[in-house]
PDB file of C-alpha atoms in Angstrom:
ATOM      1  CA  PRO N 157      14.791  25.962  -8.134  1.00 75.00           C
ATOM      2  CA  LEU N 158      13.893  23.304  -5.565  1.00 87.00           C
ATOM      3  CA  LEU N 159      10.261  24.479  -5.309  1.00 92.00           C
ATOM      4  CA  LEU N 160       9.828  25.081  -9.025  1.00 95.00           C
ATOM      5  CA  LEU N 161       8.650  21.557  -9.891  1.00 95.00           C
ATOM      6  CA  PRO N 162       6.077  21.262  -7.058  1.00 94.00           C
ATOM      7  CA  LEU N 163       4.742  24.731  -7.856  1.00 95.00           C
ATOM      8  CA  ALA N 164       4.467  23.816 -11.528  1.00 95.00           C
ATOM      9  CA  GLY N 165       2.597  20.680 -10.542  1.00 95.00           C
ATOM     10  CA  LEU N 166       0.138  22.658  -8.447  1.00 94.00           C
ATOM     11  CA  ALA N 167      -0.350  25.161 -11.279  1.00 95.00           C
ATOM     12  CA  LEU N 168      -0.980  22.322 -13.731  1.00 96.00           C
ATOM     13  CA  TRP N 169      -3.412  20.696 -11.310  1.00 94.00           C
ATOM     14  CA  GLN N 170      -5.341  23.958 -10.932  1.00 94.00           C
ATOM     15  CA  LEU N 171      -5.326  24.462 -14.697  1.00 95.00           C
ATOM     16  CA  VAL N 172      -6.910  21.007 -15.188  1.00 94.00           C
ATOM     17  CA  ILE N 173      -9.614  21.966 -12.678  1.00 94.00           C
ATOM     18  CA  TRP N 174     -10.379  25.242 -14.521  1.00 94.00           C
ATOM     19  CA  VAL N 175     -10.339  23.735 -18.027  1.00 94.00           C
ATOM     20  CA  TRP N 176     -12.141  20.376 -17.541  1.00 93.00           C
ATOM     21  CA  SER N 177     -14.068  20.952 -14.293  1.00 91.00           C
ATOM     22  CA  PRO N 178     -13.966  17.347 -13.046  1.00 92.00           C
ATOM     23  CA  ARG N 179     -16.256  16.301 -10.176  1.00 92.00           C
ATOM     24  CA  ASP N 180     -14.949  17.193  -6.761  1.00 90.00           C
ATOM     25  CA  TRP N 181     -14.817  13.572  -5.616  1.00 92.00           C
ATOM     26  CA  LEU N 182     -12.754  12.669  -8.669  1.00 93.00           C
ATOM     27  CA  LEU N 183     -10.201  15.504  -8.610  1.00 93.00           C
ATOM     28  CA  PRO N 184     -10.649  18.174  -5.946  1.00 95.00           C
ATOM     29  CA  SER N 185      -8.882  21.491  -6.365  1.00 94.00           C
ATOM     30  CA  PRO N 186      -5.603  22.231  -4.521  1.00 94.00           C
ATOM     31  CA  ALA N 187      -7.511  24.689  -2.312  1.00 93.00           C
ATOM     32  CA  GLN N 188     -10.075  22.033  -1.312  1.00 94.00           C
ATOM     33  CA  VAL N 189      -7.305  19.585  -0.460  1.00 94.00           C
ATOM     34  CA  ALA N 190      -5.480  22.239   1.596  1.00 94.00           C
ATOM     35  CA  ARG N 191      -8.731  23.078   3.465  1.00 96.00           C
ATOM     36  CA  VAL N 192      -9.340  19.387   4.353  1.00 95.00           C
ATOM     37  CA  LEU N 193      -5.707  18.952   5.411  1.00 95.00           C
ATOM     38  CA  TRP N 194      -6.054  21.915   7.726  1.00 96.00           C
ATOM     39  CA  ASP N 195      -9.488  20.962   9.114  1.00 96.00           C
ATOM     40  CA  ASP N 196      -8.515  17.331   9.793  1.00 96.00           C
ATOM     41  CA  ARG N 197      -4.905  17.980  10.882  1.00 95.00           C
ATOM     42  CA  ALA N 198      -5.326  16.428  14.347  1.00 95.00           C
ATOM     43  CA  ARG N 199      -6.715  13.181  12.961  1.00 94.00           C
ATOM     44  CA  LEU N 200      -4.118  13.090  10.146  1.00 94.00           C
ATOM     45  CA  TRP N 201      -1.295  13.661  12.639  1.00 95.00           C
ATOM     46  CA  PHE N 202      -2.617  10.879  14.884  1.00 94.00           C
ATOM     47  CA  HIS N 203      -2.442   8.431  11.961  1.00 93.00           C
ATOM     48  CA  ALA N 204       0.829   9.815  10.620  1.00 94.00           C
ATOM     49  CA  GLN N 205       2.530   9.181  13.959  1.00 95.00           C
ATOM     50  CA  ALA N 206       1.808   5.469  13.642  1.00 93.00           C
ATOM     51  CA  THR N 207       3.207   5.257  10.117  1.00 94.00           C
ATOM     52  CA  ILE N 208       6.276   7.304  11.057  1.00 96.00           C
ATOM     53  CA  GLY N 209       6.985   5.104  14.081  1.00 95.00           C
ATOM     54  CA  GLU N 210       6.553   1.850  12.148  1.00 94.00           C
ATOM     55  CA  ALA N 211       8.711   3.060   9.268  1.00 96.00           C
ATOM     56  CA  ALA N 212      11.408   4.338  11.618  1.00 97.00           C
ATOM     57  CA  LEU N 213      11.566   1.090  13.582  1.00 97.00           C
ATOM     58  CA  GLY N 214      11.631  -1.017  10.402  1.00 97.00           C
ATOM     59  CA  PHE N 215      14.366   1.207   8.975  1.00 98.00           C
ATOM     60  CA  ALA N 216      16.452   1.034  12.147  1.00 98.00           C
ATOM     61  CA  LEU N 217      16.222  -2.763  12.214  1.00 98.00           C
ATOM     62  CA  ALA N 218      17.077  -2.968   8.497  1.00 97.00           C
ATOM     63  CA  ALA N 219      20.061  -0.632   8.944  1.00 98.00           C
ATOM     64  CA  ALA N 220      21.501  -2.509  11.920  1.00 98.00           C
ATOM     65  CA  LEU N 221      20.879  -6.058  10.721  1.00 97.00           C
ATOM     66  CA  GLY N 222      21.598  -5.271   7.068  1.00 97.00           C
ATOM     67  CA  ALA N 223      24.998  -3.706   7.837  1.00 97.00           C
ATOM     68  CA  ALA N 224      25.858  -6.624  10.160  1.00 97.00           C
ATOM     69  CA  LEU N 225      24.934  -9.148   7.471  1.00 97.00           C
ATOM     70  CA  ALA N 226      26.964  -7.235   4.860  1.00 96.00           C
ATOM     71  CA  VAL N 227      30.032  -7.430   7.137  1.00 95.00           C
ATOM     72  CA  LEU N 228      29.438 -11.150   7.673  1.00 96.00           C
ATOM     73  CA  ILE N 229      29.023 -11.849   3.942  1.00 96.00           C
ATOM     74  CA  VAL N 230      32.214  -9.956   3.065  1.00 94.00           C
ATOM     75  CA  SER N 231      34.194 -11.418   5.989  1.00 92.00           C
ATOM     76  CA  SER N 232      33.258 -15.050   5.467  1.00 93.00           C
ATOM     77  CA  PRO N 233      33.361 -16.845   2.092  1.00 93.00           C
ATOM     78  CA  TYR N 234      31.069 -19.487   3.613  1.00 96.00           C
ATOM     79  CA  ALA N 235      28.429 -16.906   4.536  1.00 93.00           C
ATOM     80  CA  ASP N 236      28.834 -15.357   1.080  1.00 94.00           C
ATOM     81  CA  ARG N 237      28.113 -18.636  -0.711  1.00 95.00           C
ATOM     82  CA  ALA N 238      25.401 -19.719   1.700  1.00 95.00           C
ATOM     83  CA  LEU N 239      23.455 -16.455   2.244  1.00 94.00           C
ATOM     84  CA  TYR N 240      23.996 -14.021  -0.619  1.00 92.00           C
ATOM     85  CA  PRO N 241      22.300 -16.078  -3.367  1.00 93.00           C
ATOM     86  CA  TRP N 242      19.244 -16.601  -1.141  1.00 93.00           C
ATOM     87  CA  LEU N 243      19.130 -12.910  -0.320  1.00 92.00           C
ATOM     88  CA  VAL N 244      19.153 -11.996  -4.019  1.00 91.00           C
ATOM     89  CA  ALA N 245      16.536 -14.686  -4.823  1.00 91.00           C
ATOM     90  CA  SER N 246      14.271 -13.398  -2.065  1.00 89.00           C
ATOM     91  CA  GLN N 247      13.656 -10.259  -4.128  1.00 89.00           C
ATOM     92  CA  ALA N 248      11.665 -12.261  -6.652  1.00 89.00           C
ATOM     93  CA  ILE N 249       8.824 -12.542  -4.135  1.00 88.00           C
ATOM     94  CA  PRO N 250       6.576  -9.439  -4.296  1.00 88.00           C
ATOM     95  CA  VAL N 251       6.001  -7.767  -0.929  1.00 82.00           C
ATOM     96  CA  LEU N 252       2.310  -7.308  -1.799  1.00 80.00           C
ATOM     97  CA  ALA N 253       2.004 -11.106  -1.807  1.00 83.00           C
ATOM     98  CA  VAL N 254       3.738 -11.471   1.565  1.00 82.00           C
ATOM     99  CA  ALA N 255       2.126  -8.534   3.421  1.00 84.00           C
ATOM    100  CA  PRO N 256      -1.256 -10.225   3.945  1.00 84.00           C
ATOM    101  CA  LEU N 257       0.468 -13.291   5.410  1.00 84.00           C
ATOM    102  CA  VAL N 258       2.539 -11.147   7.753  1.00 85.00           C
ATOM    103  CA  ALA N 259      -0.618  -9.290   8.808  1.00 81.00           C
ATOM    104  CA  VAL N 260      -2.263 -12.620   9.702  1.00 82.00           C
ATOM    105  CA  TRP N 261       0.763 -13.984  11.544  1.00 86.00           C
ATOM    106  CA  LEU N 262       1.665 -10.919  13.558  1.00 84.00           C
ATOM    107  CA  ASP N 263      -0.203  -8.373  15.651  1.00 81.00           C
ATOM    108  CA  TYR N 264      -0.962  -4.870  14.460  1.00 78.00           C
ATOM    109  CA  GLY N 265       2.144  -2.731  14.593  1.00 82.00           C
ATOM    110  CA  ALA N 266       4.547  -5.656  14.447  1.00 89.00           C
ATOM    111  CA  ALA N 267       3.255  -6.605  11.016  1.00 89.00           C
ATOM    112  CA  GLN N 268       3.771  -3.087   9.701  1.00 91.00           C
ATOM    113  CA  VAL N 269       7.286  -2.908  11.188  1.00 93.00           C
ATOM    114  CA  MET N 270       8.149  -6.302   9.685  1.00 92.00           C
ATOM    115  CA  VAL N 271       7.020  -5.367   6.189  1.00 92.00           C
ATOM    116  CA  ALA N 272       8.949  -2.056   6.441  1.00 94.00           C
ATOM    117  CA  PHE N 273      11.993  -4.004   7.601  1.00 95.00           C
ATOM    118  CA  VAL N 274      11.796  -6.600   4.838  1.00 92.00           C
ATOM    119  CA  ILE N 275      11.571  -3.970   2.089  1.00 93.00           C
ATOM    120  CA  ALA N 276      14.350  -1.812   3.541  1.00 96.00           C
ATOM    121  CA  PHE N 277      16.724  -4.682   4.406  1.00 96.00           C
ATOM    122  CA  PHE N 278      17.841  -5.644   0.878  1.00 94.00           C
ATOM    123  CA  PRO N 279      19.301  -2.299  -0.283  1.00 95.00           C
ATOM    124  CA  VAL N 280      21.289  -1.982   2.941  1.00 97.00           C
ATOM    125  CA  VAL N 281      22.858  -5.406   2.590  1.00 96.00           C
ATOM    126  CA  VAL N 282      23.582  -5.130  -1.135  1.00 95.00           C
ATOM    127  CA  THR N 283      25.113  -1.660  -0.986  1.00 96.00           C
ATOM    128  CA  GLY N 284      27.044  -2.629   2.123  1.00 96.00           C
ATOM    129  CA  VAL N 285      28.495  -5.692   0.410  1.00 96.00           C
ATOM    130  CA  ASP N 286      29.278  -3.717  -2.744  1.00 95.00           C
ATOM    131  CA  GLY N 287      30.969  -0.951  -0.770  1.00 95.00           C
ATOM    132  CA  LEU N 288      33.049  -3.331   1.337  1.00 94.00           C
ATOM    133  CA  ARG N 289      34.137  -5.297  -1.730  1.00 94.00           C
ATOM    134  CA  ALA N 290      35.055  -2.117  -3.641  1.00 93.00           C
ATOM    135  CA  ALA N 291      37.566  -0.971  -1.033  1.00 89.00           C
ATOM    136  CA  ASP N 292      41.116  -0.685  -2.369  1.00 89.00           C
ATOM    137  CA  PRO N 293      42.876  -4.007  -1.520  1.00 88.00           C
ATOM    138  CA  ALA N 294      46.285  -2.336  -1.878  1.00 90.00           C
ATOM    139  CA  LEU N 295      45.399   0.023   0.942  1.00 90.00           C
ATOM    140  CA  SER N 296      44.378  -2.868   3.193  1.00 87.00           C
ATOM    141  CA  ALA N 297      47.612  -4.683   2.309  1.00 88.00           C
ATOM    142  CA  ALA N 298      49.663  -1.576   3.110  1.00 91.00           C
ATOM    143  CA  VAL N 299      48.007  -1.282   6.543  1.00 91.00           C
ATOM    144  CA  ARG N 300      48.656  -4.998   7.139  1.00 89.00           C
ATOM    145  CA  THR N 301      52.351  -4.606   6.308  1.00 90.00           C
ATOM    146  CA  LEU N 302      52.530  -1.875   8.902  1.00 91.00           C
ATOM    147  CA  GLY N 303      51.482  -4.366  11.566  1.00 90.00           C
ATOM    148  CA  ALA N 304      47.695  -4.021  11.693  1.00 89.00           C
ATOM    149  CA  SER N 305      45.682  -7.153  12.281  1.00 91.00           C
ATOM    150  CA  ARG N 306      43.234  -8.362   9.669  1.00 88.00           C
ATOM    151  CA  ALA N 307      40.284  -7.152  11.811  1.00 91.00           C
ATOM    152  CA  ARG N 308      41.866  -3.757  12.411  1.00 91.00           C
ATOM    153  CA  ALA N 309      42.603  -3.316   8.683  1.00 90.00           C
ATOM    154  CA  PHE N 310      38.993  -4.267   7.951  1.00 91.00           C
ATOM    155  CA  TRP N 311      37.494  -1.731  10.376  1.00 92.00           C
ATOM    156  CA  ARG N 312      40.026   1.045   9.664  1.00 91.00           C
ATOM    157  CA  VAL N 313      40.240   0.748   5.832  1.00 92.00           C
ATOM    158  CA  ARG N 314      37.396  -1.190   4.294  1.00 92.00           C
ATOM    159  CA  VAL N 315      34.519   0.062   6.457  1.00 93.00           C
ATOM    160  CA  PRO N 316      35.291   3.769   5.966  1.00 94.00           C
ATOM    161  CA  ALA N 317      35.736   3.200   2.245  1.00 93.00           C
ATOM    162  CA  ALA N 318      32.340   1.518   2.086  1.00 94.00           C
ATOM    163  CA  LEU N 319      30.419   4.255   3.910  1.00 95.00           C
ATOM    164  CA  PRO N 320      29.489   6.382   0.862  1.00 95.00           C
ATOM    165  CA  THR N 321      27.946   3.331  -0.837  1.00 95.00           C
ATOM    166  CA  LEU N 322      26.296   2.165   2.359  1.00 95.00           C
ATOM    167  CA  PHE N 323      24.777   5.614   2.943  1.00 96.00           C
ATOM    168  CA  SER N 324      23.338   5.505  -0.574  1.00 96.00           C
ATOM    169  CA  GLY N 325      21.646   2.199   0.360  1.00 96.00           C
ATOM    170  CA  LEU N 326      20.417   3.675   3.650  1.00 97.00           C
ATOM    171  CA  ARG N 327      18.845   6.597   1.756  1.00 97.00           C
ATOM    172  CA  MET N 328      16.960   4.149  -0.488  1.00 96.00           C
ATOM    173  CA  ALA N 329      16.052   1.987   2.518  1.00 97.00           C
ATOM    174  CA  ALA N 330      14.520   4.998   4.323  1.00 97.00           C
ATOM    175  CA  VAL N 331      12.136   5.572   1.426  1.00 96.00           C
ATOM    176  CA  PHE N 332      11.394   1.834   1.116  1.00 95.00           C
ATOM    177  CA  ALA N 333      10.623   1.558   4.842  1.00 96.00           C
ATOM    178  CA  VAL N 334       7.895   4.223   4.549  1.00 96.00           C
ATOM    179  CA  THR N 335       6.514   2.445   1.497  1.00 93.00           C
ATOM    180  CA  GLY N 336       6.533  -0.896   3.357  1.00 91.00           C
ATOM    181  CA  ALA N 337       4.737   0.572   6.376  1.00 92.00           C
ATOM    182  CA  VAL N 338       2.042   2.119   4.168  1.00 91.00           C
ATOM    183  CA  VAL N 339       1.593  -1.125   2.152  1.00 88.00           C
ATOM    184  CA  ALA N 340       1.199  -3.100   5.369  1.00 88.00           C
ATOM    185  CA  GLU N 341      -1.333  -0.590   6.651  1.00 88.00           C
ATOM    186  CA  TYR N 342      -3.384  -1.067   3.532  1.00 85.00           C
ATOM    187  CA  VAL N 343      -3.508  -4.810   4.199  1.00 81.00           C
ATOM    188  CA  GLY N 344      -4.788  -4.362   7.711  1.00 77.00           C
ATOM    189  CA  ALA N 345      -4.417  -1.663  10.327  1.00 77.00           C
ATOM    190  CA  ASP N 346      -6.597   0.364  12.627  1.00 80.00           C
ATOM    191  CA  ARG N 347      -4.216   3.300  12.598  1.00 82.00           C
ATOM    192  CA  GLY N 348      -1.815   4.836  10.091  1.00 78.00           C
TER     193      GLY N 348
END
């Protein structure tokens, strides 16, 4: 079942080639694409390594800093009022508009990592904040009545309750980090 949709897509692609016979440069056949992928695999792997490294580093930074900021926003009402509205408003700026500026300001590699980080950061923070806020307050209160400190109740009750939501954000952020690295490479890169 998992391979059914990709196989149907390949079959449809090949059917379009047989029925309409488009020019090779416009729509090559799946066999032609597979042949080029095989013939140029060393060059493609060389460039893929750069993209994978940039996306992984951007994702790691987004995961660490995003989770830390989510904890800060939920823990401090001052940070919530001061930072969260700006974080949400920052999403109105398209990354395609910012990527060329980042490419000018930073060296190759750092620019790609920064764009991957910026795109992946928001879903981590938002899902982290949502997950931490959705934790059952009665459970935290029960742990506090048993003698746990506020910090211990936070780390033993709220953080584990937030993990499913946070992991959902991390899953989205992983995809967004790859997208950010590729977008930044389009703007300016010698590898990737």
